[in-house]
Every structure is written in C-alpha cells, then in structure tokens.
C-alpha cells in the first residue's frame, strides 16, 4: 500500500491454491501479471516464491528484491533457481537479488529459540545435498514425526 501511495505502478500475483511450485505455470502467471513495462520484481515469501521471481526477473532482464518470510541457509541470496521443468527438478542459473530485506521477528516465528533450524534439500545437483540429507535423517531419528527437536541451551 505504501508503494502504491508513493506512486509506484505495482502489479501483484498472489497464489491462493494449496501448493505453489516453481514450475512453468506459476512463472507464466507472474510474467502475464507483470506486463511488458520495465520494472523491478519483489518476492515476498518462501524460497519457492523467490525462485519463481528470480527466474521471471532474470528472463525479462529486470532486477529483483527478496523479502523472505522463513529462515534459510543461502537460498535467498543465491543465483540458482530450482525449477520443475516437465516434471523434473533442475537448477537454472539466474541472478541474485539486488537487496534482501528480512524482518527478524517474522523469521523467528518459525523457529523456537532452543531449536535447531535446518534446511532440507531434494536437489541432487546441490553441492550440499548429502549434508542436508544427513542432517534431516539425524533430526527425524531423534524426533517424533512432525515434532520440533529441542536441544539444551548452551
């Protein structure tokens, strides 16, 4: 609202269905909504939304800004966009955001202060795939399904 009030021409895409994936259909939704004007893209939300925005902005030769709403390792700052192309997940080199703005209170909402936060990875091409898999396996072996894993405070 503040950007509109300041006179910026905003186009928005809000995905309301249960599952949002970084695939051709979702990327096309963003490109159609953006129109042909020169613009800077802003991704507000998860890594998936950022990957959709990263790809759309790169292919239109535009900049983008990331506003993450969940903690991540490096996905918000990376140049890679994991996309589903014809049912196969591949990582496409695109571009990093020109800026990342994150609210610490929003990020902290998703992790208890005494919990280990880890990132899952299902892309075998990722250089950290094995480490993430081992971390996830250790986490789930020590926790009840769906329950957070708590560790003692240092």
mmCIF file with all atom_site columns, C-alpha atoms in Angstrom:
data_model
loop_
_atom_site.group_PDB
_atom_site.id
_atom_site.type_symbol
_atom_site.label_atom_id
_atom_site.label_alt_id
_atom_site.label_comp_id
_atom_site.label_asym_id
_atom_site.label_entity_id
_atom_site.label_seq_id
_atom_site.pdbx_PDB_ins_code
_atom_site.Cartn_x
_atom_site.Cartn_y
_atom_site.Cartn_z
_atom_site.occupancy
_atom_site.B_iso_or_equiv
_atom_site.pdbx_formal_charge
_atom_site.auth_seq_id
_atom_site.auth_comp_id
_atom_site.auth_asym_id
_atom_site.auth_atom_id
_atom_site.pdbx_PDB_model_num
ATOM 1   C CA . UNK A 1 1   ? 0.000  0.000   0.000   1.00 0.00 ? 1   UNK A CA 1
ATOM 2   C CA . UNK A 1 2   ? 2.831  2.371   0.834   1.00 0.00 ? 2   UNK A CA 1
ATOM 3   C CA . UNK A 1 3   ? 4.456  1.815   -2.564  1.00 0.00 ? 3   UNK A CA 1
ATOM 4   C CA . UNK A 1 4   ? 1.180  2.461   -4.372  1.00 0.00 ? 4   UNK A CA 1
ATOM 5   C CA . UNK A 1 5   ? 0.604  5.584   -2.289  1.00 0.00 ? 5   UNK A CA 1
ATOM 6   C CA . UNK A 1 6   ? 4.065  6.772   -3.337  1.00 0.00 ? 6   UNK A CA 1
ATOM 7   C CA . UNK A 1 7   ? 3.032  6.459   -6.986  1.00 0.00 ? 7   UNK A CA 1
ATOM 8   C CA . UNK A 1 8   ? 4.653  3.156   -7.945  1.00 0.00 ? 8   UNK A CA 1
ATOM 9   C CA . UNK A 1 9   ? 2.931  1.091   -10.637 1.00 0.00 ? 9   UNK A CA 1
ATOM 10  C CA . UNK A 1 10  ? 2.554  -2.232  -8.827  1.00 0.00 ? 10  UNK A CA 1
ATOM 11  C CA . UNK A 1 11  ? 1.429  -5.481  -10.357 1.00 0.00 ? 11  UNK A CA 1
ATOM 12  C CA . UNK A 1 12  ? 0.805  -8.334  -7.932  1.00 0.00 ? 12  UNK A CA 1
ATOM 13  C CA . UNK A 1 13  ? 0.486  -12.060 -8.219  1.00 0.00 ? 13  UNK A CA 1
ATOM 14  C CA . UNK A 1 14  ? -0.954 -13.825 -5.200  1.00 0.00 ? 14  UNK A CA 1
ATOM 15  C CA . UNK A 1 15  ? -1.040 -17.607 -5.347  1.00 0.00 ? 15  UNK A CA 1
ATOM 16  C CA . UNK A 1 16  ? -4.043 -18.869 -3.390  1.00 0.00 ? 16  UNK A CA 1
ATOM 17  C CA . UNK A 1 17  ? -4.060 -22.587 -4.174  1.00 0.00 ? 17  UNK A CA 1
ATOM 18  C CA . UNK A 1 18  ? -2.791 -25.182 -1.706  1.00 0.00 ? 18  UNK A CA 1
ATOM 19  C CA . UNK A 1 19  ? 0.553  -25.985 -3.357  1.00 0.00 ? 19  UNK A CA 1
ATOM 20  C CA . UNK A 1 20  ? 2.797  -23.499 -5.087  1.00 0.00 ? 20  UNK A CA 1
ATOM 21  C CA . UNK A 1 21  ? 5.738  -24.946 -7.012  1.00 0.00 ? 21  UNK A CA 1
ATOM 22  C CA . UNK A 1 22  ? 8.367  -23.259 -9.151  1.00 0.00 ? 22  UNK A CA 1
ATOM 23  C CA . UNK A 1 23  ? 7.078  -24.536 -12.474 1.00 0.00 ? 23  UNK A CA 1
ATOM 24  C CA . UNK A 1 24  ? 6.141  -23.107 -15.874 1.00 0.00 ? 24  UNK A CA 1
ATOM 25  C CA . UNK A 1 25  ? 2.520  -22.410 -14.896 1.00 0.00 ? 25  UNK A CA 1
ATOM 26  C CA . UNK A 1 26  ? 3.446  -20.297 -11.867 1.00 0.00 ? 26  UNK A CA 1
ATOM 27  C CA . UNK A 1 27  ? 6.216  -18.480 -13.742 1.00 0.00 ? 27  UNK A CA 1
ATOM 28  C CA . UNK A 1 28  ? 3.767  -17.667 -16.547 1.00 0.00 ? 28  UNK A CA 1
ATOM 29  C CA . UNK A 1 29  ? 1.291  -16.252 -14.003 1.00 0.00 ? 29  UNK A CA 1
ATOM 30  C CA . UNK A 1 30  ? 3.980  -13.807 -12.846 1.00 0.00 ? 30  UNK A CA 1
ATOM 31  C CA . UNK A 1 31  ? 5.052  -12.857 -16.362 1.00 0.00 ? 31  UNK A CA 1
ATOM 32  C CA . UNK A 1 32  ? 1.459  -12.209 -17.501 1.00 0.00 ? 32  UNK A CA 1
ATOM 33  C CA . UNK A 1 33  ? 0.712  -10.073 -14.430 1.00 0.00 ? 33  UNK A CA 1
ATOM 34  C CA . UNK A 1 34  ? 3.931  -8.078  -14.856 1.00 0.00 ? 34  UNK A CA 1
ATOM 35  C CA . UNK A 1 35  ? 3.088  -6.891  -18.346 1.00 0.00 ? 35  UNK A CA 1
ATOM 36  C CA . UNK A 1 36  ? 5.715  -5.557  -20.711 1.00 0.00 ? 36  UNK A CA 1
ATOM 37  C CA . UNK A 1 37  ? 6.806  -2.480  -18.804 1.00 0.00 ? 37  UNK A CA 1
ATOM 38  C CA . UNK A 1 38  ? 10.263 -2.224  -17.281 1.00 0.00 ? 38  UNK A CA 1
ATOM 39  C CA . UNK A 1 39  ? 10.056 -2.998  -13.573 1.00 0.00 ? 39  UNK A CA 1
ATOM 40  C CA . UNK A 1 40  ? 11.799 -4.357  -10.509 1.00 0.00 ? 40  UNK A CA 1
ATOM 41  C CA . UNK A 1 41  ? 10.304 -7.576  -9.139  1.00 0.00 ? 41  UNK A CA 1
ATOM 42  C CA . UNK A 1 42  ? 9.774  -8.111  -5.408  1.00 0.00 ? 42  UNK A CA 1
ATOM 43  C CA . UNK A 1 43  ? 9.413  -11.613 -3.967  1.00 0.00 ? 43  UNK A CA 1
ATOM 44  C CA . UNK A 1 44  ? 7.685  -11.716 -0.582  1.00 0.00 ? 44  UNK A CA 1
ATOM 45  C CA . UNK A 1 45  ? 7.502  -15.155 0.989   1.00 0.00 ? 45  UNK A CA 1
ATOM 46  C CA . UNK A 1 46  ? 9.103  -18.541 0.739   1.00 0.00 ? 46  UNK A CA 1
ATOM 47  C CA . UNK A 1 47  ? 12.071 -19.795 -1.231  1.00 0.00 ? 47  UNK A CA 1
ATOM 48  C CA . UNK A 1 48  ? 9.710  -21.147 -3.883  1.00 0.00 ? 48  UNK A CA 1
ATOM 49  C CA . UNK A 1 49  ? 8.212  -17.703 -4.463  1.00 0.00 ? 49  UNK A CA 1
ATOM 50  C CA . UNK A 1 50  ? 11.699 -16.239 -4.585  1.00 0.00 ? 50  UNK A CA 1
ATOM 51  C CA . UNK A 1 51  ? 12.780 -18.828 -7.176  1.00 0.00 ? 51  UNK A CA 1
ATOM 52  C CA . UNK A 1 52  ? 9.762  -18.037 -9.361  1.00 0.00 ? 52  UNK A CA 1
ATOM 53  C CA . UNK A 1 53  ? 10.547 -14.322 -9.096  1.00 0.00 ? 53  UNK A CA 1
ATOM 54  C CA . UNK A 1 54  ? 14.290 -14.871 -9.624  1.00 0.00 ? 54  UNK A CA 1
ATOM 55  C CA . UNK A 1 55  ? 13.631 -16.706 -12.900 1.00 0.00 ? 55  UNK A CA 1
ATOM 56  C CA . UNK A 1 56  ? 10.963 -14.291 -14.193 1.00 0.00 ? 56  UNK A CA 1
ATOM 57  C CA . UNK A 1 57  ? 13.081 -11.228 -13.431 1.00 0.00 ? 57  UNK A CA 1
ATOM 58  C CA . UNK A 1 58  ? 16.203 -12.741 -14.964 1.00 0.00 ? 58  UNK A CA 1
ATOM 59  C CA . UNK A 1 59  ? 14.435 -13.704 -18.189 1.00 0.00 ? 59  UNK A CA 1
ATOM 60  C CA . UNK A 1 60  ? 12.962 -10.197 -18.509 1.00 0.00 ? 60  UNK A CA 1
ATOM 61  C CA . UNK A 1 61  ? 16.341 -8.598  -17.726 1.00 0.00 ? 61  UNK A CA 1
ATOM 62  C CA . UNK A 1 62  ? 14.935 -6.945  -14.616 1.00 0.00 ? 62  UNK A CA 1
ATOM 63  C CA . UNK A 1 63  ? 16.229 -6.669  -11.053 1.00 0.00 ? 63  UNK A CA 1
ATOM 64  C CA . UNK A 1 64  ? 14.514 -8.252  -8.092  1.00 0.00 ? 64  UNK A CA 1
ATOM 65  C CA . UNK A 1 65  ? 14.368 -7.811  -4.335  1.00 0.00 ? 65  UNK A CA 1
ATOM 66  C CA . UNK A 1 66  ? 13.823 -10.699 -1.901  1.00 0.00 ? 66  UNK A CA 1
ATOM 67  C CA . UNK A 1 67  ? 11.746 -10.340 1.270   1.00 0.00 ? 67  UNK A CA 1
ATOM 68  C CA . UNK A 1 68  ? 11.973 -13.785 2.923   1.00 0.00 ? 68  UNK A CA 1
ATOM 69  C CA . UNK A 1 69  ? 9.387  -14.851 5.479   1.00 0.00 ? 69  UNK A CA 1
ATOM 70  C CA . UNK A 1 70  ? 11.150 -18.027 6.654   1.00 0.00 ? 70  UNK A CA 1
ATOM 71  C CA . UNK A 1 71  ? 14.744 -18.764 7.679   1.00 0.00 ? 71  UNK A CA 1
ATOM 72  C CA . UNK A 1 72  ? 17.004 -20.249 5.019   1.00 0.00 ? 72  UNK A CA 1
ATOM 73  C CA . UNK A 1 73  ? 20.656 -21.143 4.581   1.00 0.00 ? 73  UNK A CA 1
ATOM 74  C CA . UNK A 1 74  ? 21.609 -19.336 1.385   1.00 0.00 ? 74  UNK A CA 1
ATOM 75  C CA . UNK A 1 75  ? 18.708 -19.804 -0.997  1.00 0.00 ? 75  UNK A CA 1
ATOM 76  C CA . UNK A 1 76  ? 17.502 -16.230 -0.882  1.00 0.00 ? 76  UNK A CA 1
ATOM 77  C CA . UNK A 1 77  ? 20.923 -14.868 -1.881  1.00 0.00 ? 77  UNK A CA 1
ATOM 78  C CA . UNK A 1 78  ? 21.848 -17.499 -4.464  1.00 0.00 ? 78  UNK A CA 1
ATOM 79  C CA . UNK A 1 79  ? 21.849 -17.217 -8.244  1.00 0.00 ? 79  UNK A CA 1
ATOM 80  C CA . UNK A 1 80  ? 20.241 -20.629 -8.768  1.00 0.00 ? 80  UNK A CA 1
ATOM 81  C CA . UNK A 1 81  ? 16.511 -21.148 -9.201  1.00 0.00 ? 81  UNK A CA 1
ATOM 82  C CA . UNK A 1 82  ? 15.373 -24.751 -8.658  1.00 0.00 ? 82  UNK A CA 1
ATOM 83  C CA . UNK A 1 83  ? 12.515 -25.210 -11.129 1.00 0.00 ? 83  UNK A CA 1
ATOM 84  C CA . UNK A 1 84  ? 10.239 -28.088 -12.107 1.00 0.00 ? 84  UNK A CA 1
ATOM 85  C CA . UNK A 1 85  ? 10.540 -28.479 -15.885 1.00 0.00 ? 85  UNK A CA 1
ATOM 86  C CA . UNK A 1 86  ? 8.374  -31.223 -17.418 1.00 0.00 ? 86  UNK A CA 1
ATOM 87  C CA . UNK A 1 87  ? 8.198  -32.952 -14.043 1.00 0.00 ? 87  UNK A CA 1
ATOM 88  C CA . UNK A 1 88  ? 11.967 -32.879 -13.442 1.00 0.00 ? 88  UNK A CA 1
ATOM 89  C CA . UNK A 1 89  ? 13.612 -30.607 -10.895 1.00 0.00 ? 89  UNK A CA 1
ATOM 90  C CA . UNK A 1 90  ? 16.593 -28.706 -12.288 1.00 0.00 ? 90  UNK A CA 1
ATOM 91  C CA . UNK A 1 91  ? 18.514 -25.696 -11.052 1.00 0.00 ? 91  UNK A CA 1
ATOM 92  C CA . UNK A 1 92  ? 18.739 -22.834 -13.550 1.00 0.00 ? 92  UNK A CA 1
ATOM 93  C CA . UNK A 1 93  ? 21.405 -20.161 -13.119 1.00 0.00 ? 93  UNK A CA 1
ATOM 94  C CA . UNK A 1 94  ? 19.725 -16.765 -12.941 1.00 0.00 ? 94  UNK A CA 1
ATOM 95  C CA . UNK A 1 95  ? 20.716 -13.871 -10.688 1.00 0.00 ? 95  UNK A CA 1
ATOM 96  C CA . UNK A 1 96  ? 20.972 -12.877 -7.058  1.00 0.00 ? 96  UNK A CA 1
ATOM 97  C CA . UNK A 1 97  ? 18.610 -10.228 -5.706  1.00 0.00 ? 97  UNK A CA 1
ATOM 98  C CA . UNK A 1 98  ? 19.823 -6.637  -5.637  1.00 0.00 ? 98  UNK A CA 1
ATOM 99  C CA . UNK A 1 99  ? 18.683 -6.490  -2.000  1.00 0.00 ? 99  UNK A CA 1
ATOM 100 C CA . UNK A 1 100 ? 17.302 -8.759  0.713   1.00 0.00 ? 100 UNK A CA 1
ATOM 101 C CA . UNK A 1 101 ? 15.077 -7.301  3.418   1.00 0.00 ? 101 UNK A CA 1
ATOM 102 C CA . UNK A 1 102 ? 14.073 -9.626  6.252   1.00 0.00 ? 102 UNK A CA 1
ATOM 103 C CA . UNK A 1 103 ? 12.213 -8.925  9.461   1.00 0.00 ? 103 UNK A CA 1
ATOM 104 C CA . UNK A 1 104 ? 13.859 -10.853 12.292  1.00 0.00 ? 104 UNK A CA 1
ATOM 105 C CA . UNK A 1 105 ? 10.561 -11.220 14.167  1.00 0.00 ? 105 UNK A CA 1
ATOM 106 C CA . UNK A 1 106 ? 8.927  -12.781 11.111  1.00 0.00 ? 106 UNK A CA 1
ATOM 107 C CA . UNK A 1 107 ? 11.846 -15.186 10.650  1.00 0.00 ? 107 UNK A CA 1
ATOM 108 C CA . UNK A 1 108 ? 11.950 -16.081 14.342  1.00 0.00 ? 108 UNK A CA 1
ATOM 109 C CA . UNK A 1 109 ? 8.275  -17.031 14.295  1.00 0.00 ? 109 UNK A CA 1
ATOM 110 C CA . UNK A 1 110 ? 9.220  -20.236 12.513  1.00 0.00 ? 110 UNK A CA 1
ATOM 111 C CA . UNK A 1 111 ? 11.908 -21.431 14.950  1.00 0.00 ? 111 UNK A CA 1
ATOM 112 C CA . UNK A 1 112 ? 11.905 -21.763 18.713  1.00 0.00 ? 112 UNK A CA 1
ATOM 113 C CA . UNK A 1 113 ? 14.977 -20.171 20.347  1.00 0.00 ? 113 UNK A CA 1
ATOM 114 C CA . UNK A 1 114 ? 16.269 -23.556 21.535  1.00 0.00 ? 114 UNK A CA 1
ATOM 115 C CA . UNK A 1 115 ? 15.548 -25.474 18.335  1.00 0.00 ? 115 UNK A CA 1
ATOM 116 C CA . UNK A 1 116 ? 17.967 -26.409 15.604  1.00 0.00 ? 116 UNK A CA 1
ATOM 117 C CA . UNK A 1 117 ? 16.816 -24.958 12.313  1.00 0.00 ? 117 UNK A CA 1
ATOM 118 C CA . UNK A 1 118 ? 17.899 -26.927 9.289   1.00 0.00 ? 118 UNK A CA 1
ATOM 119 C CA . UNK A 1 119 ? 17.271 -26.755 5.582   1.00 0.00 ? 119 UNK A CA 1
ATOM 120 C CA . UNK A 1 120 ? 16.044 -29.723 3.601   1.00 0.00 ? 120 UNK A CA 1
ATOM 121 C CA . UNK A 1 121 ? 17.253 -30.215 0.047   1.00 0.00 ? 121 UNK A CA 1
ATOM 122 C CA . UNK A 1 122 ? 15.829 -32.510 -2.614  1.00 0.00 ? 122 UNK A CA 1
ATOM 123 C CA . UNK A 1 123 ? 18.042 -31.365 -5.488  1.00 0.00 ? 123 UNK A CA 1
ATOM 124 C CA . UNK A 1 124 ? 20.890 -33.894 -6.031  1.00 0.00 ? 124 UNK A CA 1
ATOM 125 C CA . UNK A 1 125 ? 22.784 -31.263 -8.055  1.00 0.00 ? 125 UNK A CA 1
ATOM 126 C CA . UNK A 1 126 ? 23.097 -29.044 -4.977  1.00 0.00 ? 126 UNK A CA 1
ATOM 127 C CA . UNK A 1 127 ? 26.656 -29.238 -3.600  1.00 0.00 ? 127 UNK A CA 1
ATOM 128 C CA . UNK A 1 128 ? 25.272 -29.632 -0.053  1.00 0.00 ? 128 UNK A CA 1
ATOM 129 C CA . UNK A 1 129 ? 22.723 -32.338 -0.911  1.00 0.00 ? 129 UNK A CA 1
ATOM 130 C CA . UNK A 1 130 ? 24.458 -35.096 1.097   1.00 0.00 ? 130 UNK A CA 1
ATOM 131 C CA . UNK A 1 131 ? 24.986 -32.904 4.169   1.00 0.00 ? 131 UNK A CA 1
ATOM 132 C CA . UNK A 1 132 ? 21.365 -31.744 4.186   1.00 0.00 ? 132 UNK A CA 1
ATOM 133 C CA . UNK A 1 133 ? 20.180 -35.333 3.813   1.00 0.00 ? 133 UNK A CA 1
ATOM 134 C CA . UNK A 1 134 ? 22.315 -36.467 6.750   1.00 0.00 ? 134 UNK A CA 1
ATOM 135 C CA . UNK A 1 135 ? 21.084 -33.560 8.882   1.00 0.00 ? 135 UNK A CA 1
ATOM 136 C CA . UNK A 1 136 ? 17.459 -34.337 8.070   1.00 0.00 ? 136 UNK A CA 1
ATOM 137 C CA . UNK A 1 137 ? 17.944 -38.037 8.840   1.00 0.00 ? 137 UNK A CA 1
ATOM 138 C CA . UNK A 1 138 ? 19.547 -37.210 12.204  1.00 0.00 ? 138 UNK A CA 1
ATOM 139 C CA . UNK A 1 139 ? 16.740 -34.794 13.017  1.00 0.00 ? 139 UNK A CA 1
ATOM 140 C CA . UNK A 1 140 ? 13.923 -37.219 12.220  1.00 0.00 ? 140 UNK A CA 1
ATOM 141 C CA . UNK A 1 141 ? 15.637 -40.121 14.004  1.00 0.00 ? 141 UNK A CA 1
ATOM 142 C CA . UNK A 1 142 ? 15.705 -38.097 17.217  1.00 0.00 ? 142 UNK A CA 1
ATOM 143 C CA . UNK A 1 143 ? 12.208 -36.577 16.967  1.00 0.00 ? 143 UNK A CA 1
ATOM 144 C CA . UNK A 1 144 ? 8.637  -37.741 16.894  1.00 0.00 ? 144 UNK A CA 1
ATOM 145 C CA . UNK A 1 145 ? 7.136  -37.233 13.431  1.00 0.00 ? 145 UNK A CA 1
ATOM 146 C CA . UNK A 1 146 ? 6.209  -33.579 12.979  1.00 0.00 ? 146 UNK A CA 1
ATOM 147 C CA . UNK A 1 147 ? 7.504  -32.521 16.407  1.00 0.00 ? 147 UNK A CA 1
ATOM 148 C CA . UNK A 1 148 ? 10.239 -29.924 16.793  1.00 0.00 ? 148 UNK A CA 1
ATOM 149 C CA . UNK A 1 149 ? 13.590 -31.157 18.040  1.00 0.00 ? 149 UNK A CA 1
ATOM 150 C CA . UNK A 1 150 ? 14.671 -29.267 21.116  1.00 0.00 ? 150 UNK A CA 1
ATOM 151 C CA . UNK A 1 151 ? 18.249 -29.039 22.302  1.00 0.00 ? 151 UNK A CA 1
ATOM 152 C CA . UNK A 1 152 ? 19.561 -27.740 25.618  1.00 0.00 ? 152 UNK A CA 1
ATOM 153 C CA . UNK A 1 153 ? 20.539 -24.086 25.738  1.00 0.00 ? 153 UNK A CA 1
ATOM 154 C CA . UNK A 1 154 ? 24.319 -23.566 25.679  1.00 0.00 ? 154 UNK A CA 1
#
